[in-house]
XYZ file of C-alpha atoms in Angstrom:
418
model
C -20.341 23.371 -18.732
C -17.962 25.846 -17.126
C -14.243 25.191 -17.397
C -12.776 24.503 -13.934
C -10.535 27.219 -12.592
C -6.881 26.194 -12.218
C -5.277 27.689 -9.118
C -2.474 30.171 -9.679
C -0.331 28.550 -6.999
C -0.019 24.810 -6.310
C -1.112 23.401 -2.968
C 1.686 21.885 -0.866
C 0.824 18.422 0.450
C 1.666 17.649 4.081
C 4.647 15.224 4.109
C 3.567 13.377 7.273
C 0.060 12.678 5.982
C -1.636 12.886 9.381
C -4.915 14.118 7.861
C -5.128 12.465 4.463
C -8.962 12.343 4.330
C -9.258 15.990 5.357
C -6.627 17.026 2.832
C -8.449 15.138 0.071
C -11.752 16.805 0.977
C -10.198 20.273 0.982
C -8.627 19.705 -2.421
C -11.859 18.267 -3.839
C -13.639 21.470 -2.867
C -11.182 23.359 -5.091
C -11.822 21.333 -8.233
C -11.492 17.970 -9.990
C -7.775 18.207 -10.775
C -5.462 20.297 -8.609
C -1.839 21.325 -9.038
C 0.105 20.284 -5.953
C 3.648 20.242 -4.649
C 5.006 17.006 -3.200
C 7.757 16.871 -0.541
C 10.965 18.405 -1.829
C 9.111 20.740 -4.179
C 8.099 18.133 -6.781
C 5.287 19.442 -9.028
C 2.378 17.104 -9.718
C -1.352 16.937 -10.367
C -3.859 15.632 -7.816
C -7.148 14.121 -9.122
C -9.852 14.584 -6.496
C -12.673 12.543 -8.046
C -13.213 8.845 -8.691
C -14.229 9.299 -12.321
C -11.237 11.511 -13.103
C -8.719 9.145 -11.524
C -10.243 6.167 -13.337
C -9.990 7.980 -16.671
C -6.346 8.824 -15.974
C -5.392 5.272 -14.979
C -7.024 3.775 -18.079
C -5.892 6.419 -20.579
C -3.490 4.964 -23.188
C -1.445 8.169 -23.243
C -0.697 8.132 -19.526
C 2.516 6.234 -18.797
C 4.481 5.057 -15.777
C 8.110 5.059 -16.926
C 9.736 8.187 -15.450
C 12.854 7.806 -17.579
C 10.848 8.062 -20.792
C 7.712 9.935 -19.813
C 8.566 12.518 -17.136
C 10.277 15.720 -18.190
C 11.481 16.332 -14.627
C 13.164 12.930 -14.207
C 16.732 14.366 -14.583
C 16.050 16.590 -11.570
C 15.782 13.558 -9.271
C 19.532 12.966 -9.570
C 20.273 16.697 -9.325
C 18.128 17.470 -6.283
C 18.671 15.505 -3.038
C 15.294 16.797 -1.783
C 13.651 14.547 -4.379
C 15.549 11.419 -3.343
C 12.632 9.976 -1.353
C 11.115 9.126 -4.747
C 13.871 6.661 -5.634
C 12.426 3.784 -3.631
C 9.124 4.253 -5.433
C 9.894 5.078 -9.057
C 13.673 4.736 -9.223
C 13.430 0.974 -9.710
C 12.812 -0.734 -13.037
C 9.954 -3.187 -12.607
C 6.350 -3.613 -13.719
C 5.339 -0.761 -11.402
C 7.338 1.718 -13.497
C 6.937 0.008 -16.871
C 4.458 0.600 -19.658
C 3.355 -1.228 -22.778
C 5.281 -4.328 -23.824
C 7.819 -3.992 -20.995
C 5.023 -3.987 -18.431
C 3.383 -7.012 -20.061
C 6.701 -8.904 -20.090
C 7.458 -8.203 -16.436
C 3.902 -8.861 -15.278
C 3.822 -12.184 -17.138
C 6.917 -13.272 -15.232
C 5.374 -12.653 -11.796
C 1.712 -13.415 -12.489
C 1.964 -17.237 -12.180
C 2.879 -16.867 -8.495
C -0.378 -15.028 -7.785
C -2.959 -17.076 -9.677
C -6.132 -18.156 -7.885
C -4.697 -21.669 -7.621
C -1.394 -20.532 -6.121
C -3.185 -18.170 -3.748
C -5.467 -20.984 -2.584
C -2.414 -23.171 -2.032
C -1.031 -20.500 0.320
C -4.086 -20.710 2.590
C -2.734 -23.445 4.906
C 0.465 -21.433 5.335
C -1.488 -18.296 6.263
C -3.645 -20.279 8.701
C -0.586 -21.847 10.327
C 1.214 -18.532 10.788
C -1.968 -16.903 12.095
C -2.428 -19.645 14.683
C 1.203 -19.371 15.786
C 0.922 -15.606 16.254
C -2.336 -15.920 18.191
C -0.784 -18.567 20.432
C 2.077 -16.172 21.129
C -0.402 -13.412 21.985
C -2.039 -15.734 24.513
C 1.241 -15.739 26.410
C 1.376 -11.958 26.781
C 1.484 -10.824 30.436
C -2.019 -10.387 31.807
C -3.184 -6.793 32.054
C -0.386 -5.370 29.917
C -1.183 -3.783 26.538
C 0.015 -5.499 23.383
C 1.017 -3.679 20.196
C -0.934 -5.586 17.549
C 0.997 -4.026 14.688
C 4.265 -5.407 16.020
C 2.897 -8.706 17.308
C 0.290 -9.576 14.680
C -0.486 -7.275 11.750
C 3.161 -6.927 10.678
C 4.634 -10.421 11.157
C 1.771 -12.260 9.432
C 2.099 -10.777 5.919
C 5.864 -10.463 6.316
C 6.210 -14.180 7.018
C 3.779 -15.078 4.228
C 5.587 -13.085 1.554
C 8.967 -14.274 2.821
C 7.880 -17.895 2.448
C 6.612 -17.161 -1.052
C 9.831 -15.516 -2.208
C 12.234 -17.525 -0.052
C 13.703 -14.591 1.885
C 16.124 -16.036 4.456
C 15.209 -15.501 8.110
C 18.322 -13.489 8.887
C 17.583 -10.968 6.116
C 13.968 -10.254 7.076
C 14.481 -7.612 9.789
C 16.706 -5.490 7.551
C 14.292 -5.645 4.620
C 11.367 -4.733 6.882
C 13.282 -1.733 8.236
C 14.426 -0.572 4.804
C 10.941 -0.766 3.313
C 9.466 1.135 6.254
C 12.038 3.849 5.564
C 10.961 3.993 1.905
C 7.382 4.526 3.065
C 8.377 7.358 5.442
C 8.081 10.618 3.499
C 9.385 12.749 6.363
C 12.975 11.481 6.158
C 15.826 13.843 5.340
C 17.457 13.687 1.901
C 20.548 12.165 3.511
C 18.463 9.453 5.156
C 16.588 8.715 1.931
C 19.788 8.378 -0.114
C 21.488 6.218 2.522
C 18.439 3.978 2.801
C 18.215 3.561 -0.971
C 21.886 2.600 -1.197
C 21.493 0.098 1.647
C 18.409 -1.319 -0.043
C 20.344 -1.945 -3.261
C 23.036 -3.761 -1.281
C 20.422 -5.884 0.486
C 18.864 -6.867 -2.843
C 22.268 -7.805 -4.259
C 22.934 -9.906 -1.148
C 19.595 -11.688 -1.567
C 20.305 -12.439 -5.222
C 23.778 -13.762 -4.396
C 22.350 -15.910 -1.593
C 19.675 -17.462 -3.802
C 22.162 -18.138 -6.575
C 24.231 -20.103 -4.059
C 21.171 -21.789 -2.580
C 18.405 -22.025 -5.194
C 15.040 -23.306 -4.025
C 11.422 -23.702 -5.056
C 10.515 -20.052 -4.525
C 9.721 -16.904 -6.466
C 13.169 -15.340 -6.035
C 14.858 -18.332 -7.632
C 12.329 -18.261 -10.490
C 13.038 -14.587 -11.162
C 16.806 -15.147 -11.021
C 16.503 -18.057 -13.457
C 14.580 -15.826 -15.842
C 17.542 -13.431 -15.770
C 20.314 -16.020 -15.949
C 18.864 -18.619 -18.309
C 16.380 -16.860 -20.557
C 17.866 -13.365 -20.420
C 14.378 -11.903 -20.062
C 15.393 -9.518 -17.274
C 18.110 -6.933 -16.961
C 20.004 -6.737 -13.672
C 18.099 -3.555 -12.800
C 14.787 -5.271 -13.538
C 15.789 -8.228 -11.390
C 16.466 -6.033 -8.364
C 13.433 -3.871 -9.006
C 11.092 -6.826 -9.367
C 12.240 -8.387 -6.113
C 11.801 -5.088 -4.280
C 8.293 -4.664 -5.683
C 7.222 -8.136 -4.555
C 8.754 -7.818 -1.081
C 7.508 -4.294 -0.423
C 4.144 -4.568 -2.117
C 3.562 -8.023 -0.696
C 3.785 -7.127 2.959
C 3.586 -3.413 3.798
C 0.169 -2.916 2.194
C -1.311 -5.991 3.899
C 0.134 -4.921 7.256
C -1.859 -1.723 6.969
C -4.992 -3.430 5.667
C -5.093 -5.662 8.753
C -4.214 -2.938 11.262
C -6.585 -0.418 9.656
C -9.438 -2.934 9.837
C -8.731 -3.723 13.496
C -8.608 -0.034 14.364
C -11.798 0.688 12.409
C -13.746 -2.040 14.207
C -12.455 -1.148 17.661
C -13.435 2.486 17.136
C -16.847 1.562 15.693
C -18.291 -0.861 18.281
C -21.748 -0.952 16.672
C -20.266 -2.236 13.427
C -18.091 -4.701 15.333
C -21.167 -6.067 17.111
C -22.912 -6.473 13.752
C -19.920 -8.387 12.406
C -19.730 -10.674 15.428
C -23.424 -11.587 15.252
C -23.321 -12.134 11.498
C -25.242 -9.108 10.230
C -22.114 -7.838 8.474
C -19.676 -10.207 6.766
C -15.914 -10.179 7.093
C -15.474 -9.671 3.322
C -17.629 -6.537 3.661
C -15.351 -5.294 6.457
C -12.287 -5.891 4.310
C -13.712 -4.116 1.244
C -14.893 -1.159 3.310
C -11.487 -0.899 4.973
C -9.836 -0.933 1.554
C -12.161 1.854 0.458
C -12.223 3.971 3.606
C -8.595 3.586 4.686
C -6.615 2.318 1.676
C -3.123 1.146 2.587
C -1.807 3.163 -0.332
C -3.519 6.541 -0.135
C -1.436 8.182 -2.867
C 0.834 6.403 -5.321
C 3.621 8.117 -7.285
C 3.568 8.694 -10.241
C 1.954 8.612 -13.663
C 2.952 10.841 -16.579
C 1.239 12.421 -19.570
C 2.587 11.298 -22.941
C 0.774 14.186 -24.645
C -1.305 17.179 -23.558
C -4.417 15.598 -22.029
C -7.671 17.072 -20.783
C -9.657 15.613 -17.895
C -12.770 17.253 -16.401
C -11.998 20.405 -18.372
C -8.416 20.714 -17.079
C -5.502 20.249 -19.498
C -2.260 18.706 -18.268
C 0.755 19.445 -20.494
C 2.905 16.647 -21.882
C 5.510 15.145 -19.562
C 3.948 16.186 -16.270
C 3.428 14.004 -13.199
C 0.119 12.839 -11.753
C -0.349 11.397 -8.279
C -2.569 8.301 -8.198
C -4.948 9.440 -5.472
C -6.744 6.291 -4.314
C -8.002 7.742 -1.037
C -9.470 10.846 -2.657
C -11.273 8.693 -5.224
C -12.544 6.320 -2.542
C -13.946 9.238 -0.515
C -15.661 10.885 -3.476
C -19.294 11.557 -2.466
C -20.364 11.432 -6.110
C -19.319 7.773 -6.186
C -19.815 6.550 -2.624
C -22.531 8.822 -1.249
C -22.683 11.753 1.117
C -21.181 9.665 3.938
C -18.196 8.528 1.860
C -15.813 9.792 4.541
C -17.344 7.458 7.167
C -16.493 3.812 7.869
C -19.622 1.783 7.145
C -19.129 -1.889 6.228
C -22.896 -2.214 5.751
C -22.876 0.189 2.787
C -23.867 -1.119 -0.622
C -21.322 -1.060 -3.391
C -18.340 -0.932 -1.063
C -16.258 -3.014 -3.455
C -16.343 -0.232 -6.049
C -13.082 1.216 -4.735
C -9.856 1.686 -6.678
C -7.448 0.628 -3.922
C -5.993 -2.290 -5.893
C -5.881 -0.339 -9.127
C -7.763 -1.046 -12.326
C -6.959 -2.335 -15.798
C -3.560 -3.750 -16.723
C -1.956 -2.238 -13.616
C -4.332 -3.946 -11.181
C -2.423 -5.367 -8.194
C -1.450 -9.012 -8.723
C -1.432 -9.691 -4.985
C -4.946 -8.376 -4.323
C -6.497 -11.779 -3.668
C -3.609 -12.867 -1.456
C -4.048 -9.711 0.638
C -7.789 -10.326 0.894
C -7.178 -13.914 1.934
C -4.667 -12.946 4.626
C -7.038 -10.349 6.070
C -9.950 -12.763 5.740
C -8.110 -15.257 7.931
C -6.381 -12.880 10.345
C -9.351 -10.712 11.313
C -12.004 -13.286 12.314
C -9.354 -15.432 13.999
C -8.238 -12.497 16.158
C -11.724 -11.498 17.276
C -12.753 -15.112 17.888
C -9.695 -15.766 20.043
C -9.984 -12.464 21.939
C -13.656 -11.386 21.980
C -13.009 -8.761 24.684
C -10.235 -7.025 22.742
C -10.223 -3.230 23.036
C -7.882 -0.312 22.444
C -5.523 0.294 25.350
C -5.304 4.024 24.686
C -6.669 6.653 22.369
C -4.914 6.500 19.020
C -4.046 9.932 17.639
C -3.470 11.046 14.051
C 0.204 11.500 14.913
C 0.373 7.749 15.628
C -0.100 7.086 11.925
C 2.747 6.028 9.665
C 4.611 9.263 8.777
C 3.751 9.245 5.100
C 1.499 11.077 2.668
C 1.580 7.950 0.486
C 0.751 5.159 2.930
C -2.103 5.039 5.430
C -1.561 2.906 8.522
C -0.625 2.916 12.187
C 2.845 2.925 13.697
C 1.428 1.215 16.766
C -1.859 -0.378 17.764
C -1.870 -0.968 21.547
C -4.751 -3.143 22.763
C -5.898 -5.086 25.789
C -6.709 -8.617 24.684
C -8.831 -9.656 27.650
C -11.577 -8.102 29.743
C -10.299 -6.250 32.797
C -10.656 -8.033 36.115
C -12.980 -5.273 37.314
C -15.235 -5.700 34.299
C -15.399 -9.461 34.743
C -16.435 -9.368 38.399
């Protein structure tokens, strides 16, 4: 077998991410593993195929701790252009941990996301969903409603806030700060200011819960730090940020991406409504076709490693390219770039990870979407987009795939009903 050619010059990824599927396809045409440049000039490797990404994720000599595994980690503090990375890999939590540290941190959080605990959250999700739908009923007739703002965002935000016990008055600031972390078009000054404000917000939350402990995840994590000394202060802050950010932003985009996909594919929507396609199939296909996390920073080689004939030197960074893997024709067929909830094997995506780093909140996200989507279309069967949604309406990020706004009409127009 021929050795793949490695390009002389890395490919620069578009910071705003307005054409993530097209970018993935163009890179795949160049080879299985491509050298790229991330915003700010950060060098990394981009796997373009499902099999290659899976091998990388599962390889025992690929780590996630930038402080120990990435030779360029000192440059993050030296170069303000790299500061957007801080909200992703600057924290110490199970997302950036490997080996025994990862197992210790995961064990602390895992009990809150067991099948039993997730099932116990179902009445809460149903209640919040019903409240949001009732509020939508009161929207002025004939005026468009932004479903991201009024439905897709508040549902998972309220669910995760109830789970962790985030006080009502703190929720808007956390939502804003996490959205800024996701935005990979911010200036270095904005990224640094946002990261500093985020640290202050986390300290305020910890102080609040120490004064007012309750039966919630935040109090449990604080107790692990204070009583058992199983967490450092940095790990405490990092763990809370991971749960808050990972627990709502990804589900916001799962719900809004599914709504958009169905409204722009009326034949599939009709098949769902009449029972020919199931809601779980819609959710899995949305996760595959439009994963909330398209690209996840970063993994690092602990030794020189070869994948698909390409050798990555020790200490280099690899982007976890979920969207590229999910659109790989070799895995998902020639129409992998199309939304088709009737396809077979749609659950074979990597959007929630694989192995020991598989997302703990995957089943909670599926449950929220599985309640929110049918409830919306049952309540508003005539729902339709109020305007054409353009690529520039997407979240400005090469990491996250979602919509900044989702304007719809909830009811049939008066002209159509006559």
